[in-house]
CSV table of C-alpha atoms in Angstrom, one decimal:
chain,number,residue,atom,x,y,z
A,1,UNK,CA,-59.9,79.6,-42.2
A,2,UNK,CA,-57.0,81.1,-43.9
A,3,UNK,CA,-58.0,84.0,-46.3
A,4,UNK,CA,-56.3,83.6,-49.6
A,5,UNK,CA,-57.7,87.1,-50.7
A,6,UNK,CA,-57.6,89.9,-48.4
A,7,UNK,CA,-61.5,89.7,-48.4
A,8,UNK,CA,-60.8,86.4,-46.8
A,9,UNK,CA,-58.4,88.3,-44.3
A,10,UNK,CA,-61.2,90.9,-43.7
A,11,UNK,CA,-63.5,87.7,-43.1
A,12,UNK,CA,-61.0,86.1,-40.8
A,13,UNK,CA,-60.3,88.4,-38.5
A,14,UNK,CA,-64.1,89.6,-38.3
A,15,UNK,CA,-64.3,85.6,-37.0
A,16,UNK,CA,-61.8,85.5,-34.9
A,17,UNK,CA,-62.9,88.8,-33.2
A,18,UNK,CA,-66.3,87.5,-33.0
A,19,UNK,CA,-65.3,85.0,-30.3
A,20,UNK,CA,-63.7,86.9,-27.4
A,21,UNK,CA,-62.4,84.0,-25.8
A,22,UNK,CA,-59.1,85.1,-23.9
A,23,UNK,CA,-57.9,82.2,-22.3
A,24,UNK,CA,-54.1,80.8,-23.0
A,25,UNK,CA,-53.9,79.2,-26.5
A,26,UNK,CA,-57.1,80.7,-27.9
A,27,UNK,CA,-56.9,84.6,-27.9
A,28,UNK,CA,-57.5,87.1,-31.6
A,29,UNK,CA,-53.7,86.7,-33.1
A,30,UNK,CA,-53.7,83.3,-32.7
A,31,UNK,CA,-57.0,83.1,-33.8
A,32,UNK,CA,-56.6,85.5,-36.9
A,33,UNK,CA,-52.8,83.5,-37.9
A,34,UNK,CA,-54.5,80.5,-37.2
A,35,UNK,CA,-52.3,79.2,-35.5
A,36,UNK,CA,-51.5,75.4,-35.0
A,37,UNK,CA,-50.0,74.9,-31.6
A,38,UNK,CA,-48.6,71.4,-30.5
A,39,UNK,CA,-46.4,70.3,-27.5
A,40,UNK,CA,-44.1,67.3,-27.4
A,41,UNK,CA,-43.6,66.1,-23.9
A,42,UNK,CA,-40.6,63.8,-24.4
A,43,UNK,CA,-38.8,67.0,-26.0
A,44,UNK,CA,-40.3,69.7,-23.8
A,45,UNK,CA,-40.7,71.8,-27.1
A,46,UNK,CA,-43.5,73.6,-28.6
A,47,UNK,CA,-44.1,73.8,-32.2
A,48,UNK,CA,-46.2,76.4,-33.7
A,49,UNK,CA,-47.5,76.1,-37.4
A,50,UNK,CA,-47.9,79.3,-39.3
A,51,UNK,CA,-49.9,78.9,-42.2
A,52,UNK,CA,-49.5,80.9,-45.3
A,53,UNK,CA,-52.1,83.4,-46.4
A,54,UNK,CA,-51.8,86.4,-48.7
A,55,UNK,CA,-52.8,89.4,-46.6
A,56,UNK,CA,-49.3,87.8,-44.4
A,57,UNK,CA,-47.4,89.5,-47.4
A,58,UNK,CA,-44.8,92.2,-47.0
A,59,UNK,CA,-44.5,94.0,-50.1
A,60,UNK,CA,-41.8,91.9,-51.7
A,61,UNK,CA,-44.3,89.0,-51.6
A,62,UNK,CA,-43.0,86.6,-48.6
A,63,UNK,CA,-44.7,87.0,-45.2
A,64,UNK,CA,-44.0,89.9,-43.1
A,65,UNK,CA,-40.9,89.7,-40.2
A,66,UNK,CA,-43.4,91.3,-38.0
A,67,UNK,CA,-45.6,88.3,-38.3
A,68,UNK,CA,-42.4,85.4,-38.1
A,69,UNK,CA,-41.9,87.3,-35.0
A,70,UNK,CA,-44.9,87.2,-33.7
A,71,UNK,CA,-45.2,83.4,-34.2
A,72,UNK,CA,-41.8,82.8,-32.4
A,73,UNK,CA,-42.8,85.2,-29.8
A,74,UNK,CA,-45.7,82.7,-29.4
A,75,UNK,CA,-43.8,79.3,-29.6
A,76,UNK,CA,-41.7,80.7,-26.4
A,77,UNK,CA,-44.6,82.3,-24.5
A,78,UNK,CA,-46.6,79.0,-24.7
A,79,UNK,CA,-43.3,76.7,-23.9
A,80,UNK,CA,-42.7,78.7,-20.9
A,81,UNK,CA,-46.4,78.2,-19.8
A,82,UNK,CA,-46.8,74.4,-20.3
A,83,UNK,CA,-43.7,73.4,-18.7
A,84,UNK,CA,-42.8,76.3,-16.3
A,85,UNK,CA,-45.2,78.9,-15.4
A,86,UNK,CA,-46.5,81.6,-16.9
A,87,UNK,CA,-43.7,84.1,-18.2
A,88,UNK,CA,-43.6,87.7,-19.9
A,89,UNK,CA,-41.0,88.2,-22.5
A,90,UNK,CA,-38.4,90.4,-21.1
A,91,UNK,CA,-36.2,90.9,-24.4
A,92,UNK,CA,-36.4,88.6,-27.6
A,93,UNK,CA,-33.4,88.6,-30.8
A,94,UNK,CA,-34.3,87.7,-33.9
A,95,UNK,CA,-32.0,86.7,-37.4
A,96,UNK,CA,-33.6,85.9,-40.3
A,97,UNK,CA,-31.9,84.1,-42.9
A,98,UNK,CA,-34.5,84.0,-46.1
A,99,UNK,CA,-38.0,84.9,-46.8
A,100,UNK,CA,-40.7,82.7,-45.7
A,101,UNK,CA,-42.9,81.7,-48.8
A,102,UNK,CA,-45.5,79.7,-47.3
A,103,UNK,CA,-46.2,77.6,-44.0
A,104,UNK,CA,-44.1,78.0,-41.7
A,105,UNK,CA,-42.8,75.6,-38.7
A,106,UNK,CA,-41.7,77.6,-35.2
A,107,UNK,CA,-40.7,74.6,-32.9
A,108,UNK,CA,-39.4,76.8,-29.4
A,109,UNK,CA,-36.7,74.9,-26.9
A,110,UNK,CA,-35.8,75.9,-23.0
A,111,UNK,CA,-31.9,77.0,-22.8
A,112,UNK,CA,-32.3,77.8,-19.6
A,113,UNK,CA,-34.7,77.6,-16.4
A,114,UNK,CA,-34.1,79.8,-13.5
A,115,UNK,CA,-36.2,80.5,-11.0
A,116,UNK,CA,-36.8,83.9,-12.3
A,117,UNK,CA,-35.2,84.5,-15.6
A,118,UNK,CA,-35.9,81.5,-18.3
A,119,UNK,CA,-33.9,81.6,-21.8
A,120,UNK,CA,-35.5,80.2,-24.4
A,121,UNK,CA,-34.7,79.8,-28.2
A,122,UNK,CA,-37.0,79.3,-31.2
A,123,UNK,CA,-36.7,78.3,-34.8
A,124,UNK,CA,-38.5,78.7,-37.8
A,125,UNK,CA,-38.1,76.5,-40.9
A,126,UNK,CA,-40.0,76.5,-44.0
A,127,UNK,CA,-42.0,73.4,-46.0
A,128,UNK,CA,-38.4,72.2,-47.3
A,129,UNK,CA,-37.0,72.1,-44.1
A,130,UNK,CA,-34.5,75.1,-44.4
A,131,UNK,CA,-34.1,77.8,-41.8
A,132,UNK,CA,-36.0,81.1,-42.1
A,133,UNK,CA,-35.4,82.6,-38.5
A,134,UNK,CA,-33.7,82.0,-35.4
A,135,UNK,CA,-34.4,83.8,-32.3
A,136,UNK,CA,-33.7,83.7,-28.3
A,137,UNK,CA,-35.8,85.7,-25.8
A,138,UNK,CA,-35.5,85.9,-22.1
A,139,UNK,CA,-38.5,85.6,-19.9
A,140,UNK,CA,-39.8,86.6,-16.4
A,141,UNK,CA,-41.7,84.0,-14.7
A,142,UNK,CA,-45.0,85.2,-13.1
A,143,UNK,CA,-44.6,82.7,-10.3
A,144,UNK,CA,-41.2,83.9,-9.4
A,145,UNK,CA,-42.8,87.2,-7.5
């Protein structure tokens, strides 16, 4: 489904607004990024797979922070859901280290689980392996109300 010319972006994201499914794991960004979300049990991590697509470009040529974020933002949200509750991101900080040239690789870990706060980390590495961008966020769990 990725777009490799922005009349493919124009195409995906007329798809991925044509179904308006809503429900955790299949809503439009996720949808439009294409996203590829996994979890591994043993590890209690979620990894999120960005793939690369042209209309993703900032204007230097690598894909936009806003996006990166966006993808870690997701890794955490859906980490929090599957082994906690659902959560609402309460603050996120980001540090990006190089620009991100094609697929990227968000895998999100649990720092720590309180009852109302949880702390959560993510990191995003490129097709060699390297790290692009680190952040932490801190989430309110619904369930804690």
């Amino acid at each position: 489904m990725t777009g490799t010319t922005f009349e493919g972006a124009v195409d995906q994201a007329r798809e991925a607004a044509g179904d308006s499914s809503q429900e955790f794991g299949n809503f439009f960004l996720s949808r439009f990024l294409d996203l590829d979300i996994s979890y591994d049990d043993d590890q209690q991590s979620c990894t999120v797979v960005l793939p690369y697509a042209a209309h993703l470009r900032n204007p230097q040529g690598s894909v936009h922070g806003g996006i990166i974020a966006t993808a870690m933002d997701i890794s955490m949200g859906h980490l929090c859901h599957r082994y906690l509750s659902t959560a609402v991101t309460l603050e996120m900080n980001f540090r990006y280290f190089r620009p991100l040239e094609g697929t990227g690789r968000c895998v999100a870990t649990i720092l720590r689980a309180g009852r109302r706060i949880v702390h959560l980390e993510s990191r995003l590495t490129d097709e060699s392996g390297r790290l692009v961008a680190f952040a932490v966020g801190s989430w309110h769990r619904l369930d804690a109300d």
